[in-house]
mmCIF file with all atom_site columns, C-alpha atoms in Angstrom:
data_model
loop_
_atom_site.group_PDB
_atom_site.id
_atom_site.type_symbol
_atom_site.label_atom_id
_atom_site.label_alt_id
_atom_site.label_comp_id
_atom_site.label_asym_id
_atom_site.label_entity_id
_atom_site.label_seq_id
_atom_site.pdbx_PDB_ins_code
_atom_site.Cartn_x
_atom_site.Cartn_y
_atom_site.Cartn_z
_atom_site.occupancy
_atom_site.B_iso_or_equiv
_atom_site.pdbx_formal_charge
_atom_site.auth_seq_id
_atom_site.auth_comp_id
_atom_site.auth_asym_id
_atom_site.auth_atom_id
_atom_site.pdbx_PDB_model_num
ATOM 1   C CA . UNK A 1 1   ? 116.092 92.874  -194.720 1.00 83.00 ? 149 UNK A CA 1
ATOM 2   C CA . UNK A 1 2   ? 115.024 96.422  -193.892 1.00 88.00 ? 150 UNK A CA 1
ATOM 3   C CA . UNK A 1 3   ? 114.939 98.534  -190.778 1.00 91.00 ? 151 UNK A CA 1
ATOM 4   C CA . UNK A 1 4   ? 113.653 102.029 -190.072 1.00 91.00 ? 152 UNK A CA 1
ATOM 5   C CA . UNK A 1 5   ? 114.090 104.525 -187.266 1.00 92.00 ? 153 UNK A CA 1
ATOM 6   C CA . UNK A 1 6   ? 112.391 107.892 -187.614 1.00 92.00 ? 154 UNK A CA 1
ATOM 7   C CA . UNK A 1 7   ? 113.359 109.480 -190.927 1.00 93.00 ? 155 UNK A CA 1
ATOM 8   C CA . UNK A 1 8   ? 116.162 107.008 -191.684 1.00 94.00 ? 156 UNK A CA 1
ATOM 9   C CA . UNK A 1 9   ? 115.856 103.590 -193.287 1.00 94.00 ? 157 UNK A CA 1
ATOM 10  C CA . UNK A 1 10  ? 118.479 100.910 -193.925 1.00 93.00 ? 158 UNK A CA 1
ATOM 11  C CA . UNK A 1 11  ? 117.829 98.450  -196.745 1.00 90.00 ? 159 UNK A CA 1
ATOM 12  C CA . UNK A 1 12  ? 119.867 95.482  -197.945 1.00 87.00 ? 160 UNK A CA 1
ATOM 13  C CA . UNK A 1 13  ? 119.894 95.374  -201.746 1.00 85.00 ? 161 UNK A CA 1
ATOM 14  C CA . UNK A 1 14  ? 121.184 92.569  -203.952 1.00 77.00 ? 162 UNK A CA 1
ATOM 15  C CA . UNK A 1 15  ? 123.019 93.824  -207.019 1.00 66.00 ? 163 UNK A CA 1
ATOM 16  C CA . UNK A 1 16  ? 121.526 91.769  -209.840 1.00 61.00 ? 164 UNK A CA 1
ATOM 17  C CA . UNK A 1 17  ? 124.130 93.005  -212.310 1.00 62.00 ? 165 UNK A CA 1
ATOM 18  C CA . UNK A 1 18  ? 126.887 91.216  -210.399 1.00 57.00 ? 166 UNK A CA 1
ATOM 19  C CA . UNK A 1 19  ? 124.885 87.994  -210.838 1.00 58.00 ? 167 UNK A CA 1
ATOM 20  C CA . UNK A 1 20  ? 125.868 86.692  -207.454 1.00 56.00 ? 168 UNK A CA 1
ATOM 21  C CA . UNK A 1 21  ? 123.869 86.183  -204.292 1.00 54.00 ? 169 UNK A CA 1
ATOM 22  C CA . UNK A 1 22  ? 127.061 87.087  -202.453 1.00 59.00 ? 170 UNK A CA 1
ATOM 23  C CA . UNK A 1 23  ? 126.877 90.698  -203.656 1.00 70.00 ? 171 UNK A CA 1
ATOM 24  C CA . UNK A 1 24  ? 124.619 92.662  -201.347 1.00 82.00 ? 172 UNK A CA 1
ATOM 25  C CA . UNK A 1 25  ? 124.859 96.364  -200.611 1.00 86.00 ? 173 UNK A CA 1
ATOM 26  C CA . UNK A 1 26  ? 123.470 98.481  -197.795 1.00 89.00 ? 174 UNK A CA 1
ATOM 27  C CA . UNK A 1 27  ? 121.448 101.540 -198.813 1.00 92.00 ? 175 UNK A CA 1
ATOM 28  C CA . UNK A 1 28  ? 120.730 104.272 -196.265 1.00 93.00 ? 176 UNK A CA 1
ATOM 29  C CA . UNK A 1 29  ? 117.664 106.359 -197.116 1.00 93.00 ? 177 UNK A CA 1
ATOM 30  C CA . UNK A 1 30  ? 116.585 109.641 -195.554 1.00 93.00 ? 178 UNK A CA 1
ATOM 31  C CA . UNK A 1 31  ? 113.068 111.023 -195.598 1.00 95.00 ? 179 UNK A CA 1
ATOM 32  C CA . UNK A 1 32  ? 112.783 114.636 -196.692 1.00 93.00 ? 180 UNK A CA 1
ATOM 33  C CA . UNK A 1 33  ? 109.812 116.462 -195.171 1.00 93.00 ? 181 UNK A CA 1
ATOM 34  C CA . UNK A 1 34  ? 110.474 119.317 -197.613 1.00 93.00 ? 182 UNK A CA 1
ATOM 35  C CA . UNK A 1 35  ? 110.040 117.109 -200.689 1.00 91.00 ? 183 UNK A CA 1
ATOM 36  C CA . UNK A 1 36  ? 107.806 114.588 -198.946 1.00 95.00 ? 184 UNK A CA 1
ATOM 37  C CA . UNK A 1 37  ? 109.845 111.643 -200.282 1.00 95.00 ? 185 UNK A CA 1
ATOM 38  C CA . UNK A 1 38  ? 112.652 109.189 -199.502 1.00 95.00 ? 186 UNK A CA 1
ATOM 39  C CA . UNK A 1 39  ? 116.113 109.868 -200.903 1.00 94.00 ? 187 UNK A CA 1
ATOM 40  C CA . UNK A 1 40  ? 119.188 107.651 -201.024 1.00 91.00 ? 188 UNK A CA 1
ATOM 41  C CA . UNK A 1 41  ? 121.678 109.137 -198.589 1.00 91.00 ? 189 UNK A CA 1
ATOM 42  C CA . UNK A 1 42  ? 124.581 106.694 -198.638 1.00 91.00 ? 190 UNK A CA 1
ATOM 43  C CA . UNK A 1 43  ? 125.438 103.343 -200.140 1.00 90.00 ? 191 UNK A CA 1
ATOM 44  C CA . UNK A 1 44  ? 127.858 100.862 -198.602 1.00 87.00 ? 192 UNK A CA 1
ATOM 45  C CA . UNK A 1 45  ? 129.041 98.331  -201.172 1.00 83.00 ? 193 UNK A CA 1
ATOM 46  C CA . UNK A 1 46  ? 129.438 94.670  -200.295 1.00 76.00 ? 194 UNK A CA 1
ATOM 47  C CA . UNK A 1 47  ? 133.195 95.159  -200.477 1.00 75.00 ? 195 UNK A CA 1
ATOM 48  C CA . UNK A 1 48  ? 132.949 97.802  -197.709 1.00 76.00 ? 196 UNK A CA 1
ATOM 49  C CA . UNK A 1 49  ? 130.993 95.636  -195.295 1.00 76.00 ? 197 UNK A CA 1
ATOM 50  C CA . UNK A 1 50  ? 131.293 91.980  -196.211 1.00 68.00 ? 198 UNK A CA 1
ATOM 51  C CA . UNK A 1 51  ? 129.896 89.573  -198.694 1.00 64.00 ? 199 UNK A CA 1
ATOM 52  C CA . UNK A 1 52  ? 126.311 88.458  -198.289 1.00 75.00 ? 200 UNK A CA 1
ATOM 53  C CA . UNK A 1 53  ? 124.833 90.845  -195.769 1.00 80.00 ? 201 UNK A CA 1
ATOM 54  C CA . UNK A 1 54  ? 121.821 89.077  -194.260 1.00 81.00 ? 202 UNK A CA 1
ATOM 55  C CA . UNK A 1 55  ? 120.202 91.351  -191.681 1.00 86.00 ? 203 UNK A CA 1
ATOM 56  C CA . UNK A 1 56  ? 120.166 94.995  -190.704 1.00 91.00 ? 204 UNK A CA 1
ATOM 57  C CA . UNK A 1 57  ? 118.872 96.989  -187.748 1.00 92.00 ? 205 UNK A CA 1
ATOM 58  C CA . UNK A 1 58  ? 118.978 100.728 -187.136 1.00 93.00 ? 206 UNK A CA 1
ATOM 59  C CA . UNK A 1 59  ? 118.347 102.786 -184.034 1.00 93.00 ? 207 UNK A CA 1
ATOM 60  C CA . UNK A 1 60  ? 119.410 106.356 -183.465 1.00 92.00 ? 208 UNK A CA 1
ATOM 61  C CA . UNK A 1 61  ? 122.995 106.798 -184.630 1.00 91.00 ? 209 UNK A CA 1
ATOM 62  C CA . UNK A 1 62  ? 123.836 103.108 -184.998 1.00 92.00 ? 210 UNK A CA 1
ATOM 63  C CA . UNK A 1 63  ? 123.341 100.504 -187.728 1.00 93.00 ? 211 UNK A CA 1
ATOM 64  C CA . UNK A 1 64  ? 124.127 96.840  -187.136 1.00 92.00 ? 212 UNK A CA 1
ATOM 65  C CA . UNK A 1 65  ? 124.562 94.452  -190.058 1.00 89.00 ? 213 UNK A CA 1
ATOM 66  C CA . UNK A 1 66  ? 125.053 90.698  -189.879 1.00 85.00 ? 214 UNK A CA 1
ATOM 67  C CA . UNK A 1 67  ? 126.108 88.065  -192.352 1.00 79.00 ? 215 UNK A CA 1
ATOM 68  C CA . UNK A 1 68  ? 126.802 84.361  -192.155 1.00 69.00 ? 216 UNK A CA 1
ATOM 69  C CA . UNK A 1 69  ? 129.987 84.955  -190.224 1.00 75.00 ? 217 UNK A CA 1
ATOM 70  C CA . UNK A 1 70  ? 130.185 88.584  -189.135 1.00 82.00 ? 218 UNK A CA 1
ATOM 71  C CA . UNK A 1 71  ? 128.573 91.349  -187.122 1.00 86.00 ? 219 UNK A CA 1
ATOM 72  C CA . UNK A 1 72  ? 129.480 94.926  -187.979 1.00 88.00 ? 220 UNK A CA 1
ATOM 73  C CA . UNK A 1 73  ? 128.491 98.289  -186.534 1.00 91.00 ? 221 UNK A CA 1
ATOM 74  C CA . UNK A 1 74  ? 128.269 101.561 -188.448 1.00 91.00 ? 222 UNK A CA 1
ATOM 75  C CA . UNK A 1 75  ? 127.877 104.746 -186.417 1.00 90.00 ? 223 UNK A CA 1
ATOM 76  C CA . UNK A 1 76  ? 126.602 108.128 -187.571 1.00 91.00 ? 224 UNK A CA 1
ATOM 77  C CA . UNK A 1 77  ? 128.701 111.188 -186.783 1.00 89.00 ? 225 UNK A CA 1
ATOM 78  C CA . UNK A 1 78  ? 127.732 114.712 -187.877 1.00 88.00 ? 226 UNK A CA 1
ATOM 79  C CA . UNK A 1 79  ? 124.864 113.350 -190.026 1.00 86.00 ? 227 UNK A CA 1
ATOM 80  C CA . UNK A 1 80  ? 127.205 110.982 -191.906 1.00 90.00 ? 228 UNK A CA 1
ATOM 81  C CA . UNK A 1 81  ? 127.369 107.207 -191.558 1.00 90.00 ? 229 UNK A CA 1
ATOM 82  C CA . UNK A 1 82  ? 130.867 105.786 -191.202 1.00 82.00 ? 230 UNK A CA 1
ATOM 83  C CA . UNK A 1 83  ? 133.520 105.954 -192.463 1.00 77.00 ? 231 UNK A CA 1
ATOM 84  C CA . UNK A 1 84  ? 134.624 103.465 -189.805 1.00 77.00 ? 232 UNK A CA 1
ATOM 85  C CA . UNK A 1 85  ? 132.834 100.131 -189.927 1.00 82.00 ? 233 UNK A CA 1
ATOM 86  C CA . UNK A 1 86  ? 133.605 98.264  -186.730 1.00 84.00 ? 234 UNK A CA 1
ATOM 87  C CA . UNK A 1 87  ? 133.683 94.465  -186.772 1.00 84.00 ? 235 UNK A CA 1
ATOM 88  C CA . UNK A 1 88  ? 132.459 93.249  -183.392 1.00 80.00 ? 236 UNK A CA 1
ATOM 89  C CA . UNK A 1 89  ? 132.433 89.524  -184.212 1.00 74.00 ? 237 UNK A CA 1
ATOM 90  C CA . UNK A 1 90  ? 133.699 87.251  -186.949 1.00 71.00 ? 238 UNK A CA 1
ATOM 91  C CA . UNK A 1 91  ? 133.615 83.542  -187.603 1.00 62.00 ? 239 UNK A CA 1
ATOM 92  C CA . UNK A 1 92  ? 136.884 83.021  -185.766 1.00 55.00 ? 240 UNK A CA 1
ATOM 93  C CA . UNK A 1 93  ? 135.441 83.981  -182.368 1.00 54.00 ? 241 UNK A CA 1
ATOM 94  C CA . UNK A 1 94  ? 131.707 83.222  -182.682 1.00 56.00 ? 242 UNK A CA 1
ATOM 95  C CA . UNK A 1 95  ? 130.599 80.421  -185.007 1.00 54.00 ? 243 UNK A CA 1
ATOM 96  C CA . UNK A 1 96  ? 127.865 80.065  -187.601 1.00 57.00 ? 244 UNK A CA 1
ATOM 97  C CA . UNK A 1 97  ? 124.839 82.125  -188.581 1.00 66.00 ? 245 UNK A CA 1
ATOM 98  C CA . UNK A 1 98  ? 123.843 85.442  -187.119 1.00 74.00 ? 246 UNK A CA 1
ATOM 99  C CA . UNK A 1 99  ? 120.154 86.066  -187.607 1.00 74.00 ? 247 UNK A CA 1
ATOM 100 C CA . UNK A 1 100 ? 118.182 88.324  -185.293 1.00 81.00 ? 248 UNK A CA 1
ATOM 101 C CA . UNK A 1 101 ? 119.269 91.816  -184.266 1.00 88.00 ? 249 UNK A CA 1
ATOM 102 C CA . UNK A 1 102 ? 117.946 94.066  -181.521 1.00 87.00 ? 250 UNK A CA 1
ATOM 103 C CA . UNK A 1 103 ? 119.439 97.399  -180.465 1.00 91.00 ? 251 UNK A CA 1
ATOM 104 C CA . UNK A 1 104 ? 118.677 98.856  -177.053 1.00 87.00 ? 252 UNK A CA 1
ATOM 105 C CA . UNK A 1 105 ? 117.252 102.379 -176.947 1.00 80.00 ? 253 UNK A CA 1
ATOM 106 C CA . UNK A 1 106 ? 120.460 103.855 -175.573 1.00 78.00 ? 254 UNK A CA 1
ATOM 107 C CA . UNK A 1 107 ? 122.356 102.166 -178.469 1.00 79.00 ? 255 UNK A CA 1
ATOM 108 C CA . UNK A 1 108 ? 125.016 100.782 -176.116 1.00 90.00 ? 256 UNK A CA 1
ATOM 109 C CA . UNK A 1 109 ? 123.601 97.253  -176.095 1.00 92.00 ? 257 UNK A CA 1
ATOM 110 C CA . UNK A 1 110 ? 123.071 94.912  -179.044 1.00 91.00 ? 258 UNK A CA 1
ATOM 111 C CA . UNK A 1 111 ? 121.444 91.479  -178.889 1.00 89.00 ? 259 UNK A CA 1
ATOM 112 C CA . UNK A 1 112 ? 122.203 89.022  -181.697 1.00 86.00 ? 260 UNK A CA 1
ATOM 113 C CA . UNK A 1 113 ? 120.588 85.639  -182.277 1.00 83.00 ? 261 UNK A CA 1
ATOM 114 C CA . UNK A 1 114 ? 122.889 82.918  -183.610 1.00 77.00 ? 262 UNK A CA 1
ATOM 115 C CA . UNK A 1 115 ? 121.357 79.677  -184.751 1.00 67.00 ? 263 UNK A CA 1
ATOM 116 C CA . UNK A 1 116 ? 123.480 76.783  -185.901 1.00 60.00 ? 264 UNK A CA 1
ATOM 117 C CA . UNK A 1 117 ? 124.012 76.211  -189.583 1.00 47.00 ? 265 UNK A CA 1
ATOM 118 C CA . UNK A 1 118 ? 121.742 73.843  -191.486 1.00 46.00 ? 266 UNK A CA 1
ATOM 119 C CA . UNK A 1 119 ? 121.092 71.677  -188.440 1.00 48.00 ? 267 UNK A CA 1
ATOM 120 C CA . UNK A 1 120 ? 124.453 69.923  -188.872 1.00 52.00 ? 268 UNK A CA 1
ATOM 121 C CA . UNK A 1 121 ? 126.051 70.859  -185.584 1.00 52.00 ? 269 UNK A CA 1
ATOM 122 C CA . UNK A 1 122 ? 123.308 69.461  -183.400 1.00 58.00 ? 270 UNK A CA 1
ATOM 123 C CA . UNK A 1 123 ? 124.109 72.071  -180.790 1.00 61.00 ? 271 UNK A CA 1
ATOM 124 C CA . UNK A 1 124 ? 121.689 74.639  -179.427 1.00 65.00 ? 272 UNK A CA 1
ATOM 125 C CA . UNK A 1 125 ? 121.663 78.110  -180.892 1.00 71.00 ? 273 UNK A CA 1
ATOM 126 C CA . UNK A 1 126 ? 122.841 81.064  -178.853 1.00 77.00 ? 274 UNK A CA 1
ATOM 127 C CA . UNK A 1 127 ? 121.958 84.631  -178.124 1.00 83.00 ? 275 UNK A CA 1
ATOM 128 C CA . UNK A 1 128 ? 124.867 87.042  -177.657 1.00 85.00 ? 276 UNK A CA 1
ATOM 129 C CA . UNK A 1 129 ? 124.654 90.336  -175.796 1.00 89.00 ? 277 UNK A CA 1
ATOM 130 C CA . UNK A 1 130 ? 127.211 92.945  -176.844 1.00 91.00 ? 278 UNK A CA 1
ATOM 131 C CA . UNK A 1 131 ? 127.820 96.122  -174.897 1.00 93.00 ? 279 UNK A CA 1
ATOM 132 C CA . UNK A 1 132 ? 129.814 99.167  -175.862 1.00 92.00 ? 280 UNK A CA 1
ATOM 133 C CA . UNK A 1 133 ? 132.355 100.158 -173.250 1.00 91.00 ? 281 UNK A CA 1
ATOM 134 C CA . UNK A 1 134 ? 135.252 102.602 -173.229 1.00 92.00 ? 282 UNK A CA 1
ATOM 135 C CA . UNK A 1 135 ? 137.383 100.188 -175.299 1.00 89.00 ? 283 UNK A CA 1
ATOM 136 C CA . UNK A 1 136 ? 134.670 99.324  -177.855 1.00 89.00 ? 284 UNK A CA 1
ATOM 137 C CA . UNK A 1 137 ? 132.168 96.501  -178.297 1.00 89.00 ? 285 UNK A CA 1
ATOM 138 C CA . UNK A 1 138 ? 132.458 93.175  -176.500 1.00 88.00 ? 286 UNK A CA 1
ATOM 139 C CA . UNK A 1 139 ? 130.311 90.147  -175.660 1.00 87.00 ? 287 UNK A CA 1
ATOM 140 C CA . UNK A 1 140 ? 129.049 90.483  -172.107 1.00 91.00 ? 288 UNK A CA 1
ATOM 141 C CA . UNK A 1 141 ? 126.661 87.500  -172.035 1.00 90.00 ? 289 UNK A CA 1
ATOM 142 C CA . UNK A 1 142 ? 125.999 84.350  -173.997 1.00 85.00 ? 290 UNK A CA 1
ATOM 143 C CA . UNK A 1 143 ? 122.613 82.674  -173.561 1.00 83.00 ? 291 UNK A CA 1
ATOM 144 C CA . UNK A 1 144 ? 121.824 79.073  -174.500 1.00 76.00 ? 292 UNK A CA 1
ATOM 145 C CA . UNK A 1 145 ? 119.128 76.595  -173.682 1.00 69.00 ? 293 UNK A CA 1
ATOM 146 C CA . UNK A 1 146 ? 119.656 73.421  -171.708 1.00 64.00 ? 294 UNK A CA 1
ATOM 147 C CA . UNK A 1 147 ? 118.829 70.305  -173.637 1.00 59.00 ? 295 UNK A CA 1
ATOM 148 C CA . UNK A 1 148 ? 117.387 67.254  -171.909 1.00 55.00 ? 296 UNK A CA 1
ATOM 149 C CA . UNK A 1 149 ? 118.769 63.832  -172.815 1.00 51.00 ? 297 UNK A CA 1
ATOM 150 C CA . UNK A 1 150 ? 115.291 62.611  -173.722 1.00 56.00 ? 298 UNK A CA 1
ATOM 151 C CA . UNK A 1 151 ? 115.069 65.405  -176.345 1.00 57.00 ? 299 UNK A CA 1
ATOM 152 C CA . UNK A 1 152 ? 117.565 63.465  -178.446 1.00 54.00 ? 300 UNK A CA 1
ATOM 153 C CA . UNK A 1 153 ? 120.314 64.785  -180.726 1.00 53.00 ? 301 UNK A CA 1
ATOM 154 C CA . UNK A 1 154 ? 118.448 67.306  -182.818 1.00 52.00 ? 302 UNK A CA 1
ATOM 155 C CA . UNK A 1 155 ? 119.091 70.926  -183.565 1.00 49.00 ? 303 UNK A CA 1
ATOM 156 C CA . UNK A 1 156 ? 116.874 73.763  -182.452 1.00 50.00 ? 304 UNK A CA 1
ATOM 157 C CA . UNK A 1 157 ? 116.284 77.255  -183.740 1.00 53.00 ? 305 UNK A CA 1
ATOM 158 C CA . UNK A 1 158 ? 117.130 79.072  -180.521 1.00 52.00 ? 306 UNK A CA 1
ATOM 159 C CA . UNK A 1 159 ? 118.454 82.470  -181.564 1.00 51.00 ? 307 UNK A CA 1
ATOM 160 C CA . UNK A 1 160 ? 116.453 82.465  -184.801 1.00 51.00 ? 308 UNK A CA 1
ATOM 161 C CA . UNK A 1 161 ? 113.451 84.653  -185.440 1.00 50.00 ? 309 UNK A CA 1
ATOM 162 C CA . UNK A 1 162 ? 111.235 85.281  -188.393 1.00 46.00 ? 310 UNK A CA 1
ATOM 163 C CA . UNK A 1 163 ? 108.422 87.808  -188.249 1.00 40.00 ? 311 UNK A CA 1
ATOM 164 C CA . UNK A 1 164 ? 105.328 87.392  -190.359 1.00 36.00 ? 312 UNK A CA 1
ATOM 165 C CA . UNK A 1 165 ? 102.287 89.609  -190.207 1.00 34.00 ? 313 UNK A CA 1
ATOM 166 C CA . UNK A 1 166 ? 101.558 92.193  -187.557 1.00 33.00 ? 314 UNK A CA 1
ATOM 167 C CA . UNK A 1 167 ? 101.533 91.688  -183.816 1.00 28.00 ? 315 UNK A CA 1
#
């Protein structure tokens, strides 16, 4: 997963030398107009963020990363990302897979899609809206779809997105 905002890009990189799909790092790149090229600014190791980072989004001074069971926020202060990585959700309070990420322009609202794992739960996916208040990040809304009885007991992909091509 990659995301870009202006002259900053966030890229999830799997470390092939660790020989594990669980080992993914987050690389922050900055574009230099002087050298006309991208440079690695910072690297967050999997041990800093969480094993198996799946998705990333960046906007302004905020980066959001998700994994199978976590959502974390990294904020930029004085042109430096971190050092505090804030966990806004973990498996113990919101279940299953976090997939889609959207950050509002004012960077005080995050929308996360959460589809249910491998179709085993047979429950609809969810979309969570997080807002940053004076005491930090919290879920302010949870959106689901209503399933009709005639639809039968099957899972859906509500909260899941995949983008192919250009729109």
